Amino acid sequence: MQLLYQAEFDPIRWLDKALINLCSRFGDFQKDTPSSFSLSPRLSIFPQFMFHLRRSQFVQVFNNSPDETAYFRMILNRENVTNSVVMVQPSLISYSFHSGPEPALLDVAAIAADRVLLLDSFFTVVIFHGSTIAQWRKAGYHNEPEHQAFAHLLRAPHDDSDLIMKERFPVPRLVVCDQHGSQARFLLAKLNPSATYNTEASLPGGDIIFTDDVSFEVFLDHLQRLVVQ
């Protein structure tokens, strides 16, 4: 009896081919000139969305059990568009003394020693303290009357995370962590690795990601080269 072998389906390769085909059809470019490639404003952030989808738990099954993978995919199919987008490309809010809460790029460059970050990835909500903020908190400065501004800075992301968790089902996991701490991996895993151990220089007070994954800039460069061929 002749046995038939079917190649295993590779979702990442399928996503890459679909993205290349879409950009080839709807992008503007000159043949063999990657720098000429551009997308309309309505599609300009689509490659970035696909970049995060490739790195998400819906496609990358490593470090997740089959049950966890099935659960994540079931919730993705069940939720509305807004929540599904947050699952694939989490929202990141920055808190600092210099300005009120404001959206931040989902990039390792968003990390700063004097900043607090709030990451919402639907399943997990992360409150991340920069190294200086963590040191001041451990020293108890927020308990002193003359440092009420610092106490408010620490409280603001907790208040916002409480609102997120009260309105969501299933209730997300809350992770409170500090820069260079072990739990910081919950934030770093979702950020664009624009600064890694291979990067020549990193931002002062910032952080790097120890990974071999390519950054969005490298991903986009490869995409442009393949599209214009």
N, CA and C of each residue as an Amber inpcrd file, in Angstrom:
protein
   687
   0.8460000  -1.2010000   0.0000000   0.0000000   0.0000000   0.0000000
   0.8800000   1.2500000   0.0000000   0.5830000   2.1490000  -0.8490000
   1.3720000   3.3720000  -0.9640000   0.9130000   4.3790000   0.0850000
   1.8720000   4.9150000   0.8310000   1.5740000   5.8940000   1.8600000
   1.7080000   7.2990000   1.2890000   0.7660000   8.1470000   1.6450000
   0.7750000   9.5320000   1.1750000   1.2180000  10.4290000   2.3130000
   2.1850000  11.2800000   2.0540000   2.7090000  12.1870000   3.0610000
   2.3250000  13.6200000   2.6990000   1.7920000  14.3190000   3.6590000
   1.3890000  15.7090000   3.4500000   2.2770000  16.6210000   4.2780000
   2.8250000  17.6410000   3.6390000   3.7050000  18.5640000   4.3450000
   2.9360000  19.2740000   5.4630000   3.6030000  19.4640000   6.5910000
   2.9690000  20.1280000   7.7280000   2.7060000  21.5920000   7.3930000
   1.5300000  22.0630000   7.7580000   1.1550000  23.4490000   7.4750000
   1.9810000  24.3970000   8.3270000   2.5840000  25.3820000   7.7040000
   3.4040000  26.3800000   8.3860000   2.6540000  27.7120000   8.3740000
   2.0380000  28.1000000   9.4920000   1.2300000  29.3310000   9.4960000
   2.0510000  30.5920000   9.2450000   3.2980000  30.6140000   9.7240000
   4.1200000  31.8030000   9.5200000   4.4360000  31.9870000   8.0370000
   4.7940000  30.8930000   7.3490000   5.0720000  30.9810000   5.9170000
   3.8160000  31.4160000   5.1510000   2.6630000  30.9050000   5.5840000
   1.4050000  31.2790000   4.9200000   1.1140000  32.7570000   5.1150000
   1.3260000  33.2620000   6.3420000   1.1090000  34.6840000   6.6130000
   2.0620000  35.5550000   5.8020000   3.3110000  35.1240000   5.7050000
   4.2960000  35.8970000   4.9440000   3.9130000  35.9850000   3.4710000
   3.4910000  34.8550000   2.9050000   3.0880000  34.8630000   1.4990000
   1.8570000  35.7420000   1.2770000   0.9080000  35.6600000   2.1900000
  -0.2970000  36.4820000   2.0620000   0.0440000  37.9710000   2.1550000
   0.9500000  38.3340000   3.0550000   1.3430000  39.7360000   3.2050000
   2.0810000  40.2320000   1.9620000   2.9780000  39.4170000   1.4320000
   3.7180000  39.8030000   0.2280000   2.7640000  39.9980000  -0.9460000
   1.8090000  39.0790000  -1.0980000   0.8430000  39.2010000  -2.1980000
  -0.0120000  40.4560000  -2.0580000  -0.4460000  40.7440000  -0.8290000
  -1.2720000  41.9350000  -0.6080000  -0.4900000  43.2130000  -0.9200000
   0.7560000  43.2810000  -0.4390000   1.5640000  44.4790000  -0.6720000
   1.9260000  44.6230000  -2.1480000   2.1100000  43.4950000  -2.8460000
   2.4140000  43.5520000  -4.2780000   1.2320000  44.0840000  -5.0670000
   0.0260000  43.7620000  -4.5960000  -1.1740000  44.1640000  -5.3300000
  -1.5820000  45.5990000  -5.0210000  -1.4710000  46.0160000  -3.7690000
  -1.9890000  47.3280000  -3.3720000  -0.9000000  48.3620000  -3.0930000
   0.3570000  47.9620000  -3.1110000   1.4360000  48.9140000  -2.8650000
   1.8680000  49.6480000  -4.1190000   2.4990000  50.7980000  -3.9140000
   3.0830000  51.5750000  -5.0120000   4.5990000  51.4390000  -4.9350000
   5.2240000  51.0570000  -6.0380000   6.6800000  50.8720000  -6.0310000
   7.2050000  50.8090000  -7.4590000   8.5010000  51.0180000  -7.5610000
   9.2110000  50.8180000  -8.8130000   9.9590000  49.4930000  -8.7240000
   9.9340000  48.7310000  -9.7710000  10.5250000  47.4010000  -9.7500000
  12.0090000  47.4720000  -9.3820000  12.3980000  46.5610000  -8.4690000
  13.7830000  46.4250000  -8.0030000  14.2910000  47.6580000  -7.2610000
  13.3610000  48.4680000  -6.7170000  13.7540000  49.6370000  -5.9210000
  12.9930000  49.6040000  -4.5930000  13.5420000  48.9230000  -3.5740000
  12.8180000  48.7870000  -2.2990000  12.4450000  50.1140000  -1.6520000
  13.3010000  51.1280000  -1.8030000  13.0240000  52.4080000  -1.1450000
  11.8100000  53.1220000  -1.7370000  11.3520000  52.7020000  -2.9120000
  10.2040000  53.3440000  -3.5520000   8.8720000  52.7850000  -3.0710000
   8.9130000  51.7180000  -2.2780000   7.6710000  51.0550000  -1.8690000
   6.8920000  51.8970000  -0.8640000   5.5830000  51.9560000  -1.0480000
   4.7130000  52.6660000  -0.1020000   3.3160000  52.0750000  -0.1790000
   2.5930000  52.1820000   0.9180000   1.2030000  51.7460000   0.9930000
   0.3150000  52.9490000   1.2540000  -0.9420000  52.8470000   0.8950000
  -1.8830000  53.9250000   1.1690000  -2.0410000  54.0810000   2.6770000
  -2.4500000  55.2690000   3.1450000  -2.6140000  55.4750000   4.5920000
  -3.5240000  54.4500000   5.2600000  -4.5170000  53.9390000   4.5400000
  -5.4350000  52.9640000   5.1320000  -4.7590000  51.6190000   5.3940000
  -3.6810000  51.3310000   4.6810000  -2.9900000  50.0490000   4.8250000
  -1.5920000  50.1940000   5.4210000  -1.1960000  51.4050000   5.7620000
   0.1950000  51.6480000   6.1480000   0.6170000  50.8940000   7.4020000
  -0.3170000  50.6640000   8.3470000   0.0590000  49.9750000   9.5790000
  -0.2170000  48.4740000   9.5160000  -0.7140000  48.0000000   8.3770000
  -1.0220000  46.5730000   8.2660000   0.2140000  45.6930000   8.4000000
   1.3600000  46.0170000   7.7620000   2.5630000  45.1940000   7.9790000
   2.9800000  45.1240000   9.4430000   2.8180000  46.2310000  10.1790000
   3.1520000  46.2280000  11.6040000   2.2320000  45.2830000  12.3730000
   0.9490000  45.2820000  12.0210000  -0.0110000  44.3830000  12.6550000
   0.3550000  42.9230000  12.3810000   0.7380000  42.6230000  11.1520000
   1.1300000  41.2650000  10.7900000   2.4190000  40.8550000  11.4930000
   3.3220000  41.8080000  11.6980000   4.5550000  41.5380000  12.4310000
   4.2550000  41.0530000  13.8440000   3.3200000  41.7250000  14.5130000
   2.9630000  41.3200000  15.8750000   2.1510000  40.0190000  15.8820000
   1.3380000  39.7980000  14.8520000   0.5860000  38.5440000  14.7630000
   1.5390000  37.3570000  14.6420000   2.6010000  37.5050000  13.8690000
   3.5780000  36.4190000  13.7070000   4.2420000  36.0670000  15.0280000
   4.3660000  37.0300000  15.9300000   5.0520000  36.8150000  17.2080000
   4.0830000  36.4740000  18.3430000   2.7940000  36.4520000  18.0540000
   1.7860000  36.2550000  19.0980000   1.6350000  34.7930000  19.4620000
   0.9270000  34.5400000  20.5630000   0.6830000  33.1730000  21.0230000
  -0.3070000  32.4240000  20.1470000  -0.9390000  33.1440000  19.2070000
  -1.8620000  32.4850000  18.2890000  -1.1220000  31.7510000  17.1790000
   0.0770000  32.1760000  16.8920000   0.8860000  31.5610000  15.8390000
   2.0830000  30.8170000  16.4390000   2.7540000  31.4550000  17.3940000
   3.9100000  30.8330000  18.0460000   3.4150000  29.9620000  19.1990000
   3.5210000  28.6550000  19.0350000   2.9920000  27.7280000  20.0520000
   4.0660000  27.3080000  21.0500000   5.3060000  27.7620000  20.8580000
   6.3760000  27.4080000  21.7820000   6.0800000  27.9570000  23.1780000
   6.3330000  27.1410000  24.1870000   6.1530000  27.5110000  25.6040000
   4.6890000  27.5620000  26.0250000   3.7840000  27.1040000  25.1450000
   2.3650000  26.9870000  25.4890000   1.9150000  25.5550000  25.2640000
   1.0730000  25.0590000  26.1480000   0.5280000  23.7240000  25.9630000
  -0.5180000  23.7510000  24.8560000  -0.8550000  22.6030000  24.2650000
  -1.9250000  22.5800000  23.2480000  -3.2450000  23.1260000  23.7750000
  -3.5350000  22.8730000  25.0520000  -4.7690000  23.3960000  25.6370000
  -4.7530000  24.9230000  25.7030000  -3.6000000  25.4900000  26.0870000
  -3.4900000  26.9470000  26.1560000  -3.6300000  27.5680000  24.7720000
  -2.9770000  26.9700000  23.7840000  -3.0740000  27.4830000  22.4210000
  -4.5150000  27.4450000  21.9280000  -5.2120000  26.3310000  22.1780000
  -6.6100000  26.2110000  21.7700000  -7.4760000  27.2480000  22.4880000
  -7.1950000  27.5050000  23.7560000  -7.9580000  28.4870000  24.5280000
  -7.7570000  29.8860000  23.9590000  -6.4940000  30.2680000  23.7020000
  -6.2180000  31.5950000  23.1580000  -6.9250000  31.7930000  21.8210000
  -6.8690000  30.7980000  20.9590000  -7.4830000  30.9190000  19.6320000
  -9.0070000  30.9560000  19.7280000  -9.5720000  30.2270000  20.6810000
 -11.0200000  30.2560000  20.8610000 -11.4810000  31.6480000  21.2870000
 -10.7680000  32.2600000  22.2390000 -11.1310000  33.6070000  22.6950000
 -10.9700000  34.6130000  21.5630000  -9.9150000  34.4600000  20.7540000
  -9.7070000  35.3640000  19.6210000 -10.8840000  35.3100000  18.6550000
 -11.3820000  34.1270000  18.3740000 -12.5140000  33.9770000  17.4500000
 -13.8230000  34.4630000  18.0490000 -13.9120000  34.4760000  19.3580000
 -15.1690000  34.8220000  20.0220000 -15.3300000  36.3170000  20.2560000
 -14.2200000  37.0290000  20.4690000 -14.2870000  38.4310000  20.8680000
 -14.5530000  39.3570000  19.6740000 -14.8900000  40.6120000  20.0010000
 -15.1380000  41.6030000  18.9580000 -13.8270000  42.1040000  18.3680000
 -13.9280000  42.9680000  17.3790000 -12.7370000  43.4260000  16.6590000
 -11.7890000  44.1990000  17.5820000 -12.3400000  45.0620000  18.4150000
 -11.5010000  45.8820000  19.2940000 -10.6430000  45.0180000  20.2000000
 -11.2650000  44.0390000  20.8620000 -10.5130000  43.1640000  21.7550000
  -9.5410000  42.2720000  20.9870000  -9.9320000  41.8350000  19.8010000
  -9.0510000  40.9850000  19.0020000  -7.7930000  41.7360000  18.5770000
  -7.9610000  43.0110000  18.2450000  -6.7980000  43.8220000  17.8740000
  -5.8480000  43.9730000  19.0470000  -6.3870000  44.1650000  20.2570000
  -5.5550000  44.2850000  21.4520000  -4.8010000  42.9830000  21.7180000
  -5.4250000  41.8440000  21.4400000  -4.7490000  40.5530000  21.6240000
  -3.5300000  40.4310000  20.7220000  -3.6780000  40.8830000  19.4830000
  -2.5900000  40.7430000  18.5130000  -1.5440000  41.8380000  18.7010000
  -1.9950000  43.0680000  18.8290000  -1.0760000  44.1940000  19.0020000
  -1.4800000  44.9570000  20.2620000  -0.8830000  44.6210000  21.4000000
  -1.2930000  45.2110000  22.6800000  -1.1320000  46.7270000  22.6980000
  -1.8840000  47.3500000  23.5850000  -1.7660000  48.7970000  23.7810000
  -0.7490000  49.0750000  24.8800000  -0.0310000  50.1770000  24.7400000
   1.0020000  50.5490000  25.7080000   0.8130000  52.0140000  26.0740000
   0.6590000  52.2840000  27.3800000   0.4640000  53.6400000  27.8900000
   1.6630000  54.0100000  28.7570000   2.1500000  55.2400000  28.5790000
   3.3030000  55.7300000  29.3250000   2.8690000  56.7730000  30.3510000
   3.4570000  56.6970000  31.5530000   3.1980000  57.6560000  32.6310000
   4.5360000  58.2350000  33.0810000   4.5990000  59.5580000  33.2030000
   5.8300000  60.2000000  33.6560000   5.5030000  61.5140000  34.3480000
   6.5350000  62.1280000  34.9780000   6.3460000  63.4250000  35.6220000
   6.1460000  64.5320000  34.5940000   6.6280000  64.3330000  33.3680000
   6.6490000  65.3890000  32.3680000   5.3210000  65.5380000  31.6340000
   4.4960000  64.4950000  31.6350000   3.2310000  64.5560000  30.9020000
   2.2520000  63.5660000  31.5070000   0.9870000  63.7180000  31.1350000
  -0.0160000  62.7820000  31.6040000   0.0800000  61.4640000  30.8610000
  -0.8380000  60.5500000  31.1330000  -0.8290000  59.2720000  30.4100000
  -0.9450000  59.4990000  28.9100000  -0.0820000  58.8520000  28.1430000
  -0.0950000  58.9930000  26.6930000   0.3140000  57.6860000  26.0350000
  -0.2260000  57.4060000  24.8510000   0.1430000  56.1720000  24.1540000
   1.6320000  56.1590000  23.8280000   2.2220000  54.9780000  23.8900000
   3.6390000  54.8130000  23.5700000   3.7850000  53.7380000  22.5060000
   4.8530000  53.8280000  21.7310000   5.1320000  52.8190000  20.7260000
   5.3970000  51.4770000  21.3870000   4.9170000  50.4190000  20.7550000
   5.1300000  49.0760000  21.2840000   6.5480000  48.6410000  20.9280000
   7.5150000  49.3050000  21.5470000   8.9190000  49.1400000  21.2030000
   9.7420000  49.2080000  22.4800000  10.8940000  48.5260000  22.4820000
  11.7500000  48.5420000  23.6680000  12.2550000  49.9560000  23.9560000
  12.2420000  50.8270000  22.9410000  12.6510000  52.2180000  23.1430000
  11.6930000  52.9730000  24.0590000  10.4970000  52.4360000  24.2980000
   9.5360000  53.0940000  25.1910000   9.9580000  52.9850000  26.6530000
  10.8560000  52.0680000  26.9660000  11.3060000  51.8830000  28.3450000
  12.2680000  52.9900000  28.7340000  12.0260000  53.6020000  29.8840000
  12.9140000  54.6310000  30.4180000  12.9600000  54.4870000  31.9330000
  14.0580000  54.8950000  32.5300000  14.2550000  54.7290000  33.9640000
  13.2390000  55.5090000  34.7810000  12.7730000  56.6720000  34.2650000
  11.8650000  57.5370000  35.0180000  10.4310000  57.4520000  34.4930000
  10.0380000  56.2800000  34.0090000   8.7250000  56.1240000  33.3830000
   8.0430000  54.8610000  33.8830000   6.7130000  54.9140000  33.9590000
   5.8960000  53.7410000  34.2570000   5.1100000  53.3900000  33.0070000
   5.0660000  52.1170000  32.6580000   4.3540000  51.6660000  31.4730000
   3.2100000  50.7490000  31.8700000   2.1080000  50.8770000  31.1470000
   0.9510000  49.9960000  31.3420000   0.6820000  49.2730000  30.0290000
   0.8690000  47.9630000  30.0220000   0.6430000  47.1430000  28.8340000
  -0.6490000  46.3630000  28.9940000  -1.5010000  46.4460000  27.9730000
  -2.7430000  45.6700000  27.9530000  -2.7040000  44.7440000  26.7470000
  -2.5260000  43.4360000  27.0010000  -2.5160000  42.4450000  25.9220000
  -3.7550000  41.5570000  25.9810000  -4.8000000  42.0250000  26.6310000
  -6.0860000  41.3600000  26.8350000  -5.9880000  40.2660000  27.8920000
  -5.1280000  39.2810000  27.6920000  -4.9960000  38.1810000  28.6520000
  -4.1600000  38.5820000  29.8600000  -3.2770000  39.5570000  29.6730000
  -2.3860000  40.0080000  30.7340000  -2.3170000  41.5270000  30.7420000
  -2.3480000  42.1030000  31.9420000  -2.1400000  43.5360000  32.1210000
  -0.8620000  43.7020000  32.9380000   0.0900000  44.4670000  32.3960000
   1.4000000  44.6080000  33.0180000   1.6290000  46.0580000  33.4250000
   2.0150000  46.2730000  34.6840000   2.4600000  47.5770000  35.1590000
   3.9650000  47.4760000  35.3640000   4.7040000  48.2510000  34.5920000
   6.1640000  48.1400000  34.5350000   6.7920000  49.4330000  35.0320000
   7.6420000  49.3290000  36.0580000   8.3140000  50.5010000  36.6270000
   9.7460000  50.5730000  36.1140000  10.1460000  51.7470000  35.6000000
  11.5350000  51.9600000  35.2290000  12.4410000  51.8490000  36.4450000
  13.7400000  51.6830000  36.2180000  14.6700000  51.4100000  37.3220000
  14.6830000  52.5200000  38.3750000  14.6590000  53.7770000  37.9410000
  14.6540000  54.8790000  38.9160000  13.3500000  54.9180000  39.6970000
  12.2290000  54.7530000  39.0150000  10.9270000  54.7280000  39.6860000
  10.8800000  53.5920000  40.6970000  11.4090000  52.4260000  40.3400000
  11.4070000  51.2760000  41.2540000  12.2500000  51.5520000  42.4980000
  13.3930000  52.1980000  42.3150000  14.2490000  52.5170000  43.4630000
  13.5640000  53.4920000  44.4090000  12.9160000  54.4990000  43.8520000
  12.2050000  55.4690000  44.7000000  11.0440000  54.8040000  45.4310000
  10.3410000  53.8990000  44.7550000   9.2190000  53.2080000  45.3960000
   9.7090000  52.3370000  46.5500000  10.7990000  51.6080000  46.3230000
  11.3440000  50.7550000  47.3820000  11.8550000  51.5740000  48.5540000
  12.2930000  52.8140000  48.2890000  12.7550000  53.6960000  49.3620000
  11.5980000  54.3320000  50.1200000  10.3810000  54.1580000  49.6130000
   9.1970000  54.6660000  50.3050000   8.9300000  56.1410000  50.1130000
   9.4690000  56.7490000  49.0450000   9.2660000  58.1770000  48.8250000
   7.7870000  58.5150000  48.6260000   7.0190000  57.5840000  48.0720000
   5.6120000  57.8720000  47.7990000   4.7880000  57.9820000  49.0790000
   5.3410000  57.5650000  50.2230000   4.6420000  57.6620000  51.5070000
   4.9120000  58.9810000  52.2230000   5.8080000  59.7990000  51.6800000
   6.1600000  61.0680000  52.3060000   5.2780000  62.1900000  51.7490000
   4.8160000  63.0890000  52.6140000   3.8780000  64.1430000  52.1740000
   4.4380000  65.0340000  51.0690000   5.7470000  65.2780000  51.0790000
   6.3180000  66.1790000  50.0740000   6.4800000  65.5350000  48.6950000
   6.1370000  64.2540000  48.5970000   6.2760000  63.5620000  47.3060000
   4.9190000  63.0250000  46.8360000   3.8970000  63.8660000  46.9520000
   2.5670000  63.4510000  46.5200000   2.4850000  63.2490000  45.0050000
   3.2820000  64.0070000  44.2530000   3.2850000  63.8390000  42.7960000
   3.7840000  62.4440000  42.4230000   4.7830000  61.9570000  43.1540000
   5.2950000  60.6140000  42.8960000   4.2650000  59.5600000  43.2800000
   3.5580000  59.7840000  44.3900000   2.5140000  58.8520000  44.8030000
   1.4000000  58.7780000  43.7560000   1.0570000  59.9330000  43.1800000
   0.0270000  59.9620000  42.1340000   0.5110000  59.2350000  40.8880000
   1.7920000  59.3910000  40.5590000   2.3570000  58.7100000  39.3920000
   2.2830000  57.1950000  39.5650000   2.5240000  56.7110000  40.7590000
   2.4510000  55.2680000  41.0130000   1.0020000  54.7720000  40.9900000
   0.0860000  55.6080000  41.4510000  -1.3130000  55.1930000  41.5830000
  -2.0440000  55.1790000  40.2470000  -1.6870000  56.0930000  39.3400000
  -2.4260000  56.2570000  38.0880000  -2.5170000  54.9730000  37.2640000
  -1.4200000  54.2610000  36.9880000  -1.5570000  53.0310000  36.1970000
  -2.3610000  51.9450000  36.9030000  -2.3270000  51.9090000  38.2320000
  -3.1310000  50.9290000  38.9650000  -4.6140000  51.2430000  38.8210000
  -4.9720000  52.5280000  38.8630000  -6.3750000  52.9020000  38.6810000
  -6.8590000  52.5090000  37.2850000  -6.0210000  52.7650000  36.2740000
  -6.4040000  52.4160000  34.8990000  -6.4880000  50.9100000  34.7030000
  -5.5830000  50.1700000  35.3240000  -5.6240000  48.7070000  35.2040000
  -6.8580000  48.1360000  35.8980000  -7.2760000  48.7540000  37.0030000
  -8.4890000  48.3050000  37.6920000  -9.7100000  48.4590000  36.7890000
  -9.7770000  49.5660000  36.0350000 -10.8950000  49.7730000  35.1170000
 -10.9050000  48.7230000  34.0140000  -9.7310000  48.4030000  33.5000000
  -9.6340000  47.3910000  32.4420000 -10.1090000  46.0350000  32.9620000
  -9.6590000  45.6570000  34.1420000  -9.9590000  44.3320000  34.6750000
 -11.4160000  44.1930000  35.0980000 -12.0430000  45.2960000  35.5430000
 -13.4480000  45.2410000  35.9520000 -14.3790000  45.0320000  34.7680000
 -13.9730000  45.5350000  33.5910000 -14.8460000  45.4840000  32.4180000
 -14.5870000  44.2840000  31.5150000 -13.6270000  43.4290000  31.8620000
 -13.2310000  42.3630000  30.9360000 -13.4950000  40.9810000  31.5130000
 -13.9520000  40.1080000  30.6330000 -14.0920000  38.6900000  30.9700000
 -13.5980000  37.8640000  29.7870000 -12.7210000  36.8970000  30.0360000
 -12.1680000  36.5000000  31.3210000 -11.2300000  37.5650000  31.9040000
 -11.1890000  37.6180000  33.2300000 -10.3840000  38.6350000  33.9060000
  -8.9140000  38.4100000  33.5890000  -8.2160000  39.4330000  33.1070000
  -6.8020000  39.2630000  32.7600000  -5.9270000  39.1170000  33.9970000
  -4.7590000  38.5610000  33.7870000  -3.7720000  38.4310000  34.8550000
  -3.0460000  39.7530000  35.0340000  -2.8920000  40.1990000  36.2740000
  -2.1900000  41.4540000  36.5690000  -0.7590000  41.1350000  36.9930000
   0.1960000  41.7520000  36.3090000   1.6150000  41.5770000  36.6210000
   2.1970000  42.9470000  36.9350000   2.7400000  43.1150000  38.1370000
   3.4210000  44.3440000  38.5340000   4.9070000  44.0210000  38.6480000
   5.7250000  44.7160000  37.8620000   7.1340000  44.3450000  37.7990000
   8.0100000  45.5860000  37.6800000   9.3230000  45.3620000  37.8050000
  10.3150000  46.4280000  37.7160000  11.2930000  46.1290000  36.5850000
  11.9020000  47.1800000  36.0830000  12.9090000  47.0180000  35.0460000
  14.0430000  46.1300000  35.5530000  14.5000000  45.2210000  34.7260000
  15.5530000  44.2390000  35.0190000  15.0910000  43.1450000  35.9810000
  13.8170000  43.1310000  36.3630000  13.2880000  42.0620000  37.2080000
  12.8520000  40.8730000  36.3650000  12.6570000  39.7310000  37.0160000
  12.2980000  38.5190000  36.2840000  10.9310000  38.6190000  35.6130000
   9.9930000  39.3220000  36.2540000   8.6500000  39.4330000  35.6860000
   8.5650000  40.4230000  34.5310000   9.6390000  41.1680000  34.3100000
   9.6480000  42.1200000  33.1960000   9.5120000  41.4140000  31.8540000
   9.7270000  40.0930000  31.8290000   9.6170000  39.3350000  30.5750000
   8.2100000  39.4300000  29.9770000   7.1880000  39.6480000  30.8320000
   5.8140000  39.7480000  30.3200000   5.6510000  40.9810000  29.4290000
   6.4140000  42.0390000  29.7070000   6.3880000  43.2190000  28.8500000
   7.3360000  43.0510000  27.6680000   8.5680000  42.6220000  27.9430000
   9.5880000  42.5480000  26.8940000   9.1780000  41.6250000  25.7610000
   8.4260000  40.5660000  26.0720000   8.0200000  39.6040000  25.0410000
   7.0820000  40.2230000  24.0110000   6.4260000  41.3260000  24.3600000
   5.4620000  41.9590000  23.4510000   6.0490000  43.1480000  22.6920000
   7.2450000  43.5730000  23.0410000   7.8180000  44.7750000  22.4430000
   8.6240000  44.4560000  21.1950000   8.6480000  45.4120000  20.2950000
   9.5050000  45.2950000  19.1150000  10.9580000  45.3260000  19.5630000
  11.7580000  44.2960000  19.2340000  13.1600000  44.2490000  19.6940000
  14.0840000  45.1170000  18.8540000  13.8660000  46.4300000  18.8850000
  14.7100000  47.3350000  18.1070000  16.0990000  47.4850000  18.7120000
  16.2600000  47.1230000  19.9890000  17.5590000  47.1410000  20.6600000
  17.7750000  45.7840000  21.3150000  18.7740000  45.0470000  20.8270000
  19.0900000  43.7200000  21.3530000  20.5490000  43.6760000  21.7760000
  20.9960000  42.4920000  22.1850000  22.3930000  42.3490000  22.5810000
  23.3370000  42.5350000  21.3870000  22.7960000  42.4950000  20.1720000
  23.6060000  42.7360000  18.9740000  23.6580000  44.2030000  18.5740000
  22.8430000  45.0290000  19.2300000  22.8010000  46.4470000  18.8930000
  24.0340000  47.1430000  19.4460000  24.6100000  48.0250000  18.6530000
  25.8440000  48.6840000  19.0650000  25.6270000  49.6380000  20.2330000
  24.5220000  50.3490000  20.2430000  24.2690000  51.3300000  21.3020000
  22.8150000  51.2680000  21.7110000  22.5600000  51.4340000  22.9940000
  21.1930000  51.4660000  23.5070000  20.9130000  52.8270000  24.1280000
  19.6400000  53.1180000  24.3310000  19.2610000  54.4060000  24.8920000
  19.6430000  54.4930000  26.3620000  20.1300000  55.6470000  26.8400000
  20.4560000  55.8060000  28.2610000  19.2330000  55.5700000  29.1390000
  19.3800000  54.7180000  30.1420000  18.2680000  54.4080000  31.0250000
  17.2650000  53.4590000  30.4330000  17.4750000  53.0490000  29.1830000
  16.5500000  52.1470000  28.5160000  16.8810000  50.6980000  28.7780000
  16.5060000  49.8410000  27.8450000  16.6950000  48.4110000  28.0370000
  16.9790000  47.7750000  26.6870000  17.4310000  46.5290000  26.7380000
  17.6290000  45.7400000  25.5250000  16.9030000  44.4130000  25.7080000
  16.6310000  43.7450000  24.5870000  15.9510000  42.4600000  24.6150000
  16.9190000  41.3940000  24.1320000  17.1080000  40.3630000  24.9320000
  18.0020000  39.2690000  24.5660000  17.2320000  38.2710000  23.7020000
  17.2530000  38.5070000  22.4160000  16.5200000  37.6640000  21.4740000
  17.2250000  37.6670000  20.1350000  16.9680000  36.6310000  19.3640000
  17.4630000  36.5610000  17.9920000  16.3710000  36.9340000  16.9930000
  15.1770000  37.2910000  17.4830000  14.0990000  37.7190000  16.5940000
  14.4830000  39.0190000  15.8930000  14.0290000  39.1610000  14.6660000
  14.3110000  40.3950000  13.9320000  13.3830000  41.4960000  14.4120000
  13.8320000  42.7270000  14.2920000  13.0050000  43.8720000  14.6540000
  12.0340000  44.1700000  13.5320000  11.0730000  45.0520000  13.8170000
  10.1070000  45.4280000  12.7810000  10.8070000  46.1250000  11.6150000
  11.8490000  46.8840000  11.8880000  12.5640000  47.5720000  10.8260000
  13.1900000  46.5730000   9.8540000  13.8080000  45.5190000  10.3880000
  14.4050000  44.4870000   9.5330000  13.3160000  43.7230000   8.7910000
  12.2160000  43.4200000   9.4870000  11.0800000  42.7260000   8.8640000
  10.5280000  43.5290000   7.6860000  10.3580000  44.8370000   7.8870000
   9.8190000  45.6870000   6.8350000  10.7990000  45.8090000   5.6690000
  12.0880000  45.8600000   5.9700000  13.0940000  45.9380000   4.9100000
  13.0660000  44.6920000   4.0340000  12.9680000  43.5220000   4.6620000
  12.8840000  42.2710000   3.8970000  11.5930000  42.2170000   3.0920000
  10.4940000  42.7000000   3.6780000   9.2170000  42.7130000   2.9720000
   9.3090000  43.5720000   1.7030000   9.8830000  44.7420000   1.8330000
   9.9990000  45.6450000   0.6830000  10.8530000  45.0240000  -0.4190000
  11.9120000  44.3590000  -0.0390000  12.7840000  43.7230000  -1.0450000
  12.0610000  42.6170000  -1.8050000  11.2250000  41.8510000  -1.0910000
  10.5110000  40.7620000  -1.7490000   9.3710000  41.2730000  -2.6180000
   8.7260000  42.3460000  -2.1880000   7.5830000  42.8730000  -2.9350000
   8.0170000  43.4430000  -4.2760000   9.1360000  44.1490000  -4.3200000
   9.5390000  44.8640000  -5.5390000  10.2670000  43.9710000  -6.5360000
  10.4750000  42.7130000  -6.2020000  11.1760000  41.8170000  -7.1340000
  10.3450000  41.5760000  -8.3970000
